[in-house]
mmCIF file of N, CA and C in Angstrom:
data_model
loop_
_atom_site.group_PDB
_atom_site.id
_atom_site.type_symbol
_atom_site.label_atom_id
_atom_site.label_comp_id
_atom_site.label_asym_id
_atom_site.label_seq_id
_atom_site.Cartn_x
_atom_site.Cartn_y
_atom_site.Cartn_z
ATOM 1 N N MET A 711 112.881 116.163 40.174
ATOM 2 C CA MET A 711 112.624 115.347 41.340
ATOM 3 C C MET A 711 112.188 113.951 40.898
ATOM 4 N N LEU A 712 112.757 112.932 41.487
ATOM 5 C CA LEU A 712 112.402 111.563 41.165
ATOM 6 C C LEU A 712 111.070 111.200 41.815
ATOM 7 N N SER A 713 110.266 110.444 41.080
ATOM 8 C CA SER A 713 109.016 109.995 41.688
ATOM 9 C C SER A 713 109.309 108.880 42.679
ATOM 10 N N SER A 714 108.491 108.792 43.711
ATOM 11 C CA SER A 714 108.719 107.770 44.730
ATOM 12 C C SER A 714 108.303 106.410 44.201
ATOM 13 N N GLN A 715 108.921 105.387 44.745
ATOM 14 C CA GLN A 715 108.576 104.028 44.356
ATOM 15 C C GLN A 715 107.267 103.631 45.027
ATOM 16 N N ARG A 716 106.465 102.870 44.296
ATOM 17 C CA ARG A 716 105.188 102.394 44.821
ATOM 18 C C ARG A 716 105.402 101.098 45.587
ATOM 19 N N MET A 717 104.823 101.029 46.774
ATOM 20 C CA MET A 717 104.916 99.836 47.604
ATOM 21 C C MET A 717 103.516 99.425 48.021
ATOM 22 N N LEU A 718 103.236 98.139 47.864
ATOM 23 C CA LEU A 718 101.982 97.571 48.335
ATOM 24 C C LEU A 718 102.304 96.691 49.537
ATOM 25 N N ILE A 719 101.647 96.969 50.653
ATOM 26 C CA ILE A 719 101.828 96.176 51.869
ATOM 27 C C ILE A 719 100.569 95.346 52.067
ATOM 28 N N ALA A 720 100.714 94.022 51.955
ATOM 29 C CA ALA A 720 99.603 93.092 52.147
ATOM 30 C C ALA A 720 99.857 92.358 53.458
ATOM 31 N N GLN A 721 99.174 92.796 54.501
ATOM 32 C CA GLN A 721 99.454 92.327 55.857
ATOM 33 C C GLN A 721 98.145 92.157 56.621
ATOM 34 N N SER A 722 97.940 90.972 57.182
ATOM 35 C CA SER A 722 96.710 90.697 57.930
ATOM 36 C C SER A 722 96.655 91.414 59.277
ATOM 37 N N ASP A 723 97.777 91.538 59.945
ATOM 38 C CA ASP A 723 97.846 92.154 61.274
ATOM 39 C C ASP A 723 97.818 93.671 61.128
ATOM 40 N N TRP A 724 96.736 94.313 61.565
ATOM 41 C CA TRP A 724 96.581 95.758 61.331
ATOM 42 C C TRP A 724 97.646 96.590 62.037
ATOM 43 N N LYS A 725 98.080 96.190 63.217
ATOM 44 C CA LYS A 725 99.116 96.961 63.913
ATOM 45 C C LYS A 725 100.424 96.942 63.135
ATOM 46 N N TYR A 726 100.800 95.774 62.658
ATOM 47 C CA TYR A 726 102.035 95.640 61.871
ATOM 48 C C TYR A 726 101.886 96.380 60.547
ATOM 49 N N ARG A 727 100.693 96.303 59.927
ATOM 50 C CA ARG A 727 100.434 96.982 58.661
ATOM 51 C C ARG A 727 100.604 98.495 58.821
ATOM 52 N N VAL A 728 100.035 99.052 59.894
ATOM 53 C CA VAL A 728 100.128 100.491 60.146
ATOM 54 C C VAL A 728 101.575 100.894 60.434
ATOM 55 N N THR A 729 102.291 100.060 61.187
ATOM 56 C CA THR A 729 103.705 100.337 61.485
ATOM 57 C C THR A 729 104.535 100.364 60.208
ATOM 58 N N LEU A 730 104.339 99.366 59.356
ATOM 59 C CA LEU A 730 105.077 99.314 58.092
ATOM 60 C C LEU A 730 104.729 100.497 57.202
ATOM 61 N N GLU A 731 103.443 100.818 57.120
ATOM 62 C CA GLU A 731 103.013 101.952 56.301
ATOM 63 C C GLU A 731 103.685 103.248 56.765
ATOM 64 N N SER A 732 103.694 103.479 58.057
ATOM 65 C CA SER A 732 104.312 104.685 58.601
ATOM 66 C C SER A 732 105.813 104.726 58.308
ATOM 67 N N ARG A 733 106.467 103.616 58.545
ATOM 68 C CA ARG A 733 107.926 103.542 58.352
ATOM 69 C C ARG A 733 108.304 103.812 56.893
ATOM 70 N N TYR A 734 107.633 103.140 55.964
ATOM 71 C CA TYR A 734 108.022 103.284 54.562
ATOM 72 C C TYR A 734 107.531 104.588 53.947
ATOM 73 N N SER A 735 106.430 105.123 54.418
ATOM 74 C CA SER A 735 105.977 106.435 53.948
ATOM 75 C C SER A 735 106.990 107.507 54.327
ATOM 76 N N LYS A 736 107.512 107.415 55.541
ATOM 77 C CA LYS A 736 108.516 108.380 56.000
ATOM 78 C C LYS A 736 109.806 108.284 55.185
ATOM 79 N N GLN A 737 110.055 107.102 54.605
ATOM 80 C CA GLN A 737 111.245 106.920 53.774
ATOM 81 C C GLN A 737 111.017 107.325 52.318
ATOM 82 N N GLY A 738 109.801 107.810 52.028
ATOM 83 C CA GLY A 738 109.521 108.337 50.700
ATOM 84 C C GLY A 738 108.773 107.416 49.756
ATOM 85 N N TYR A 739 108.403 106.238 50.214
ATOM 86 C CA TYR A 739 107.627 105.331 49.368
ATOM 87 C C TYR A 739 106.175 105.796 49.265
ATOM 88 N N ASP A 740 105.573 105.563 48.128
ATOM 89 C CA ASP A 740 104.145 105.784 47.914
ATOM 90 C C ASP A 740 103.469 104.472 48.314
ATOM 91 N N VAL A 741 102.925 104.423 49.536
ATOM 92 C CA VAL A 741 102.458 103.169 50.142
ATOM 93 C C VAL A 741 100.946 103.012 50.039
ATOM 94 N N THR A 742 100.540 101.807 49.650
ATOM 95 C CA THR A 742 99.147 101.380 49.695
ATOM 96 C C THR A 742 99.111 100.127 50.548
ATOM 97 N N THR A 743 98.065 99.974 51.365
ATOM 98 C CA THR A 743 97.963 98.789 52.214
ATOM 99 C C THR A 743 96.663 98.033 51.943
ATOM 100 N N VAL A 744 96.728 96.722 52.130
ATOM 101 C CA VAL A 744 95.556 95.844 52.035
ATOM 102 C C VAL A 744 95.660 94.810 53.148
ATOM 103 N N ASP A 745 94.503 94.195 53.468
ATOM 104 C CA ASP A 745 94.500 93.266 54.603
ATOM 105 C C ASP A 745 94.163 91.827 54.246
ATOM 106 N N ASN A 746 93.996 91.533 52.942
ATOM 107 C CA ASN A 746 93.725 90.144 52.562
ATOM 108 C C ASN A 746 94.132 89.894 51.114
ATOM 109 N N GLY A 747 94.118 88.621 50.728
ATOM 110 C CA GLY A 747 94.574 88.226 49.406
ATOM 111 C C GLY A 747 93.720 88.756 48.265
ATOM 112 N N VAL A 748 92.416 88.820 48.473
ATOM 113 C CA VAL A 748 91.523 89.327 47.427
ATOM 114 C C VAL A 748 91.827 90.793 47.135
ATOM 115 N N ARG A 749 91.928 91.590 48.190
ATOM 116 C CA ARG A 749 92.239 93.020 48.003
ATOM 117 C C ARG A 749 93.638 93.207 47.418
ATOM 118 N N CYS A 750 94.555 92.335 47.802
ATOM 119 C CA CYS A 750 95.905 92.406 47.268
ATOM 120 C C CYS A 750 95.890 92.227 45.751
ATOM 121 N N LEU A 751 95.184 91.214 45.272
ATOM 122 C CA LEU A 751 95.118 90.970 43.831
ATOM 123 C C LEU A 751 94.417 92.107 43.100
ATOM 124 N N LEU A 752 93.365 92.646 43.685
ATOM 125 C CA LEU A 752 92.680 93.788 43.070
ATOM 126 C C LEU A 752 93.616 94.985 42.952
ATOM 127 N N GLU A 753 94.343 95.264 44.010
ATOM 128 C CA GLU A 753 95.265 96.401 44.014
ATOM 129 C C GLU A 753 96.428 96.173 43.049
ATOM 130 N N LEU A 754 96.938 94.948 42.999
ATOM 131 C CA LEU A 754 98.024 94.627 42.065
ATOM 132 C C LEU A 754 97.607 94.909 40.624
ATOM 133 N N ARG A 755 96.389 94.582 40.294
ATOM 134 C CA ARG A 755 95.912 94.775 38.920
ATOM 135 C C ARG A 755 95.542 96.229 38.638
ATOM 136 N N ASP A 756 95.140 96.950 39.683
ATOM 137 C CA ASP A 756 94.735 98.346 39.521
ATOM 138 C C ASP A 756 95.934 99.270 39.396
ATOM 139 N N ARG A 757 96.962 98.992 40.193
ATOM 140 C CA ARG A 757 98.115 99.893 40.252
ATOM 141 C C ARG A 757 99.354 99.063 40.605
ATOM 142 N N ILE A 758 100.072 98.629 39.609
ATOM 143 C CA ILE A 758 101.201 97.728 39.811
ATOM 144 C C ILE A 758 102.285 98.429 40.628
ATOM 145 N N PRO A 759 102.659 97.831 41.764
ATOM 146 C CA PRO A 759 103.695 98.439 42.607
ATOM 147 C C PRO A 759 105.097 98.037 42.137
ATOM 148 N N ASP A 760 106.080 98.740 42.667
ATOM 149 C CA ASP A 760 107.472 98.345 42.438
ATOM 150 C C ASP A 760 107.858 97.242 43.407
ATOM 151 N N VAL A 761 107.290 97.309 44.619
ATOM 152 C CA VAL A 761 107.609 96.361 45.688
ATOM 153 C C VAL A 761 106.322 95.910 46.374
ATOM 154 N N LEU A 762 106.249 94.613 46.677
ATOM 155 C CA LEU A 762 105.131 94.052 47.430
ATOM 156 C C LEU A 762 105.672 93.411 48.701
ATOM 157 N N LEU A 763 105.248 93.919 49.861
ATOM 158 C CA LEU A 763 105.540 93.260 51.131
ATOM 159 C C LEU A 763 104.351 92.361 51.410
ATOM 160 N N LEU A 764 104.580 91.061 51.417
ATOM 161 C CA LEU A 764 103.501 90.083 51.423
ATOM 162 C C LEU A 764 103.561 89.197 52.657
ATOM 163 N N ASP A 765 102.523 89.254 53.464
ATOM 164 C CA ASP A 765 102.382 88.437 54.664
ATOM 165 C C ASP A 765 102.232 86.974 54.255
ATOM 166 N N ARG A 766 103.094 86.116 54.773
ATOM 167 C CA ARG A 766 103.038 84.679 54.442
ATOM 168 C C ARG A 766 101.680 84.077 54.764
ATOM 169 N N LYS A 767 101.049 84.574 55.821
ATOM 170 C CA LYS A 767 99.766 84.018 56.276
ATOM 171 C C LYS A 767 98.604 84.958 55.976
ATOM 172 N N LEU A 768 98.682 85.635 54.851
ATOM 173 C CA LEU A 768 97.650 86.583 54.446
ATOM 174 C C LEU A 768 96.295 85.880 54.334
ATOM 175 N N LEU A 769 95.280 86.514 54.888
ATOM 176 C CA LEU A 769 93.929 85.962 54.837
ATOM 177 C C LEU A 769 93.385 85.962 53.405
ATOM 178 N N TRP A 770 92.453 85.070 53.121
ATOM 179 C CA TRP A 770 91.710 85.001 51.858
ATOM 180 C C TRP A 770 92.624 84.822 50.657
ATOM 181 N N GLY A 771 93.263 83.714 50.589
ATOM 182 C CA GLY A 771 94.101 83.404 49.425
ATOM 183 C C GLY A 771 95.537 83.146 49.798
ATOM 184 N N GLY A 772 95.986 83.767 50.877
ATOM 185 C CA GLY A 772 97.343 83.554 51.349
ATOM 186 C C GLY A 772 98.398 84.017 50.364
ATOM 187 N N ALA A 773 99.629 84.023 50.835
ATOM 188 C CA ALA A 773 100.748 84.430 50.000
ATOM 189 C C ALA A 773 100.908 83.491 48.812
ATOM 190 N N ALA A 774 100.692 82.199 49.031
ATOM 191 C CA ALA A 774 100.848 81.231 47.941
ATOM 192 C C ALA A 774 99.872 81.526 46.802
ATOM 193 N N GLY A 775 98.646 81.880 47.140
ATOM 194 C CA GLY A 775 97.656 82.206 46.111
ATOM 195 C C GLY A 775 98.013 83.466 45.348
ATOM 196 N N VAL A 776 98.463 84.482 46.064
ATOM 197 C CA VAL A 776 98.873 85.737 45.427
ATOM 198 C C VAL A 776 100.055 85.481 44.500
ATOM 199 N N LEU A 777 101.052 84.744 44.981
ATOM 200 C CA LEU A 777 102.237 84.464 44.167
ATOM 201 C C LEU A 777 101.893 83.636 42.930
ATOM 202 N N ALA A 778 100.966 82.702 43.071
ATOM 203 C CA ALA A 778 100.556 81.886 41.915
ATOM 204 C C ALA A 778 99.953 82.765 40.818
ATOM 205 N N VAL A 779 99.093 83.697 41.213
ATOM 206 C CA VAL A 779 98.497 84.613 40.236
ATOM 207 C C VAL A 779 99.571 85.500 39.619
ATOM 208 N N MET A 780 100.478 85.995 40.439
ATOM 209 C CA MET A 780 101.547 86.859 39.929
ATOM 210 C C MET A 780 102.430 86.121 38.931
ATOM 211 N N ASN A 781 102.712 84.862 39.183
ATOM 212 C CA ASN A 781 103.550 84.074 38.274
ATOM 213 C C ASN A 781 102.879 83.849 36.932
ATOM 214 N N ASP A 782 101.553 83.848 36.903
ATOM 215 C CA ASP A 782 100.814 83.622 35.659
ATOM 216 C C ASP A 782 100.512 84.906 34.896
ATOM 217 N N ASP A 783 100.834 86.047 35.469
ATOM 218 C CA ASP A 783 100.518 87.335 34.853
ATOM 219 C C ASP A 783 101.817 88.054 34.487
ATOM 220 N N ALA A 784 102.083 88.172 33.189
ATOM 221 C CA ALA A 784 103.340 88.768 32.723
ATOM 222 C C ALA A 784 103.547 90.192 33.250
ATOM 223 N N MET A 785 102.456 90.933 33.463
ATOM 224 C CA MET A 785 102.572 92.315 33.960
ATOM 225 C C MET A 785 103.031 92.359 35.413
ATOM 226 N N LEU A 786 102.817 91.285 36.166
ATOM 227 C CA LEU A 786 103.147 91.274 37.596
ATOM 228 C C LEU A 786 104.456 90.552 37.904
ATOM 229 N N GLN A 787 105.043 89.901 36.924
ATOM 230 C CA GLN A 787 106.245 89.112 37.176
ATOM 231 C C GLN A 787 107.465 89.946 37.535
ATOM 232 N N SER A 788 107.461 91.231 37.208
ATOM 233 C CA SER A 788 108.616 92.076 37.523
ATOM 234 C C SER A 788 108.526 92.741 38.900
ATOM 235 N N VAL A 789 107.415 92.551 39.606
ATOM 236 C CA VAL A 789 107.241 93.158 40.933
ATOM 237 C C VAL A 789 108.150 92.432 41.939
ATOM 238 N N ALA A 790 108.959 93.198 42.653
ATOM 239 C CA ALA A 790 109.807 92.623 43.707
ATOM 240 C C ALA A 790 108.921 92.252 44.889
ATOM 241 N N VAL A 791 109.090 91.027 45.396
ATOM 242 C CA VAL A 791 108.259 90.541 46.502
ATOM 243 C C VAL A 791 109.141 90.242 47.709
ATOM 244 N N VAL A 792 108.728 90.765 48.866
ATOM 245 C CA VAL A 792 109.381 90.464 50.137
ATOM 246 C C VAL A 792 108.338 89.795 51.019
ATOM 247 N N LEU A 793 108.592 88.542 51.387
ATOM 248 C CA LEU A 793 107.673 87.824 52.270
ATOM 249 C C LEU A 793 107.938 88.211 53.713
ATOM 250 N N THR A 794 106.868 88.479 54.451
ATOM 251 C CA THR A 794 106.992 88.808 55.864
ATOM 252 C C THR A 794 106.307 87.730 56.682
ATOM 253 N N GLY A 795 106.713 87.586 57.914
ATOM 254 C CA GLY A 795 106.078 86.612 58.795
ATOM 255 C C GLY A 795 107.097 85.792 59.538
ATOM 256 N N ASP A 796 106.662 84.651 59.981
ATOM 257 C CA ASP A 796 107.459 83.761 60.811
ATOM 258 C C ASP A 796 108.600 83.142 60.015
ATOM 259 N N ALA A 797 109.821 83.460 60.367
ATOM 260 C CA ALA A 797 110.988 82.929 59.672
ATOM 261 C C ALA A 797 111.134 81.423 59.852
ATOM 262 N N GLN A 798 110.493 80.860 60.866
ATOM 263 C CA GLN A 798 110.589 79.434 61.140
ATOM 264 C C GLN A 798 109.580 78.608 60.352
ATOM 265 N N ASP A 799 108.722 79.271 59.590
ATOM 266 C CA ASP A 799 107.665 78.583 58.853
ATOM 267 C C ASP A 799 108.260 77.833 57.663
ATOM 268 N N SER A 800 108.290 76.511 57.733
ATOM 269 C CA SER A 800 108.879 75.707 56.667
ATOM 270 C C SER A 800 107.950 75.551 55.467
ATOM 271 N N SER A 801 106.702 75.970 55.607
ATOM 272 C CA SER A 801 105.750 75.853 54.507
ATOM 273 C C SER A 801 105.670 77.141 53.695
ATOM 274 N N ALA A 802 106.697 77.968 53.771
ATOM 275 C CA ALA A 802 106.697 79.249 53.080
ATOM 276 C C ALA A 802 106.548 79.060 51.583
ATOM 277 N N PRO A 803 105.698 79.891 50.945
ATOM 278 C CA PRO A 803 105.517 79.792 49.508
ATOM 279 C C PRO A 803 106.786 80.208 48.767
ATOM 280 N N LYS A 804 106.963 79.645 47.603
ATOM 281 C CA LYS A 804 108.145 79.950 46.778
ATOM 282 C C LYS A 804 107.674 80.663 45.514
ATOM 283 N N ARG A 805 108.535 81.551 45.027
ATOM 284 C CA ARG A 805 108.230 82.232 43.760
ATOM 285 C C ARG A 805 109.384 82.046 42.830
#
């Protein structure tokens, strides 16, 4: 049996976070959720995920702060990142 892929969901909106967690858990992902940038970085360092769903407007550090740390850490550079949030936001962080 293949082990499930680890997914970290970093989402400020608790309703959306719970919805995403439920959806991806049902699809077989091993899901962990956090609600701010500080917890996201702690979780990234504690248990490196295969995929990070990252809220563009994440509280306490924001997506830009999380991505900056990830870019400077060789262990985190291979994590696939999917930004979530307002598609019209022109100030979206780049990785």
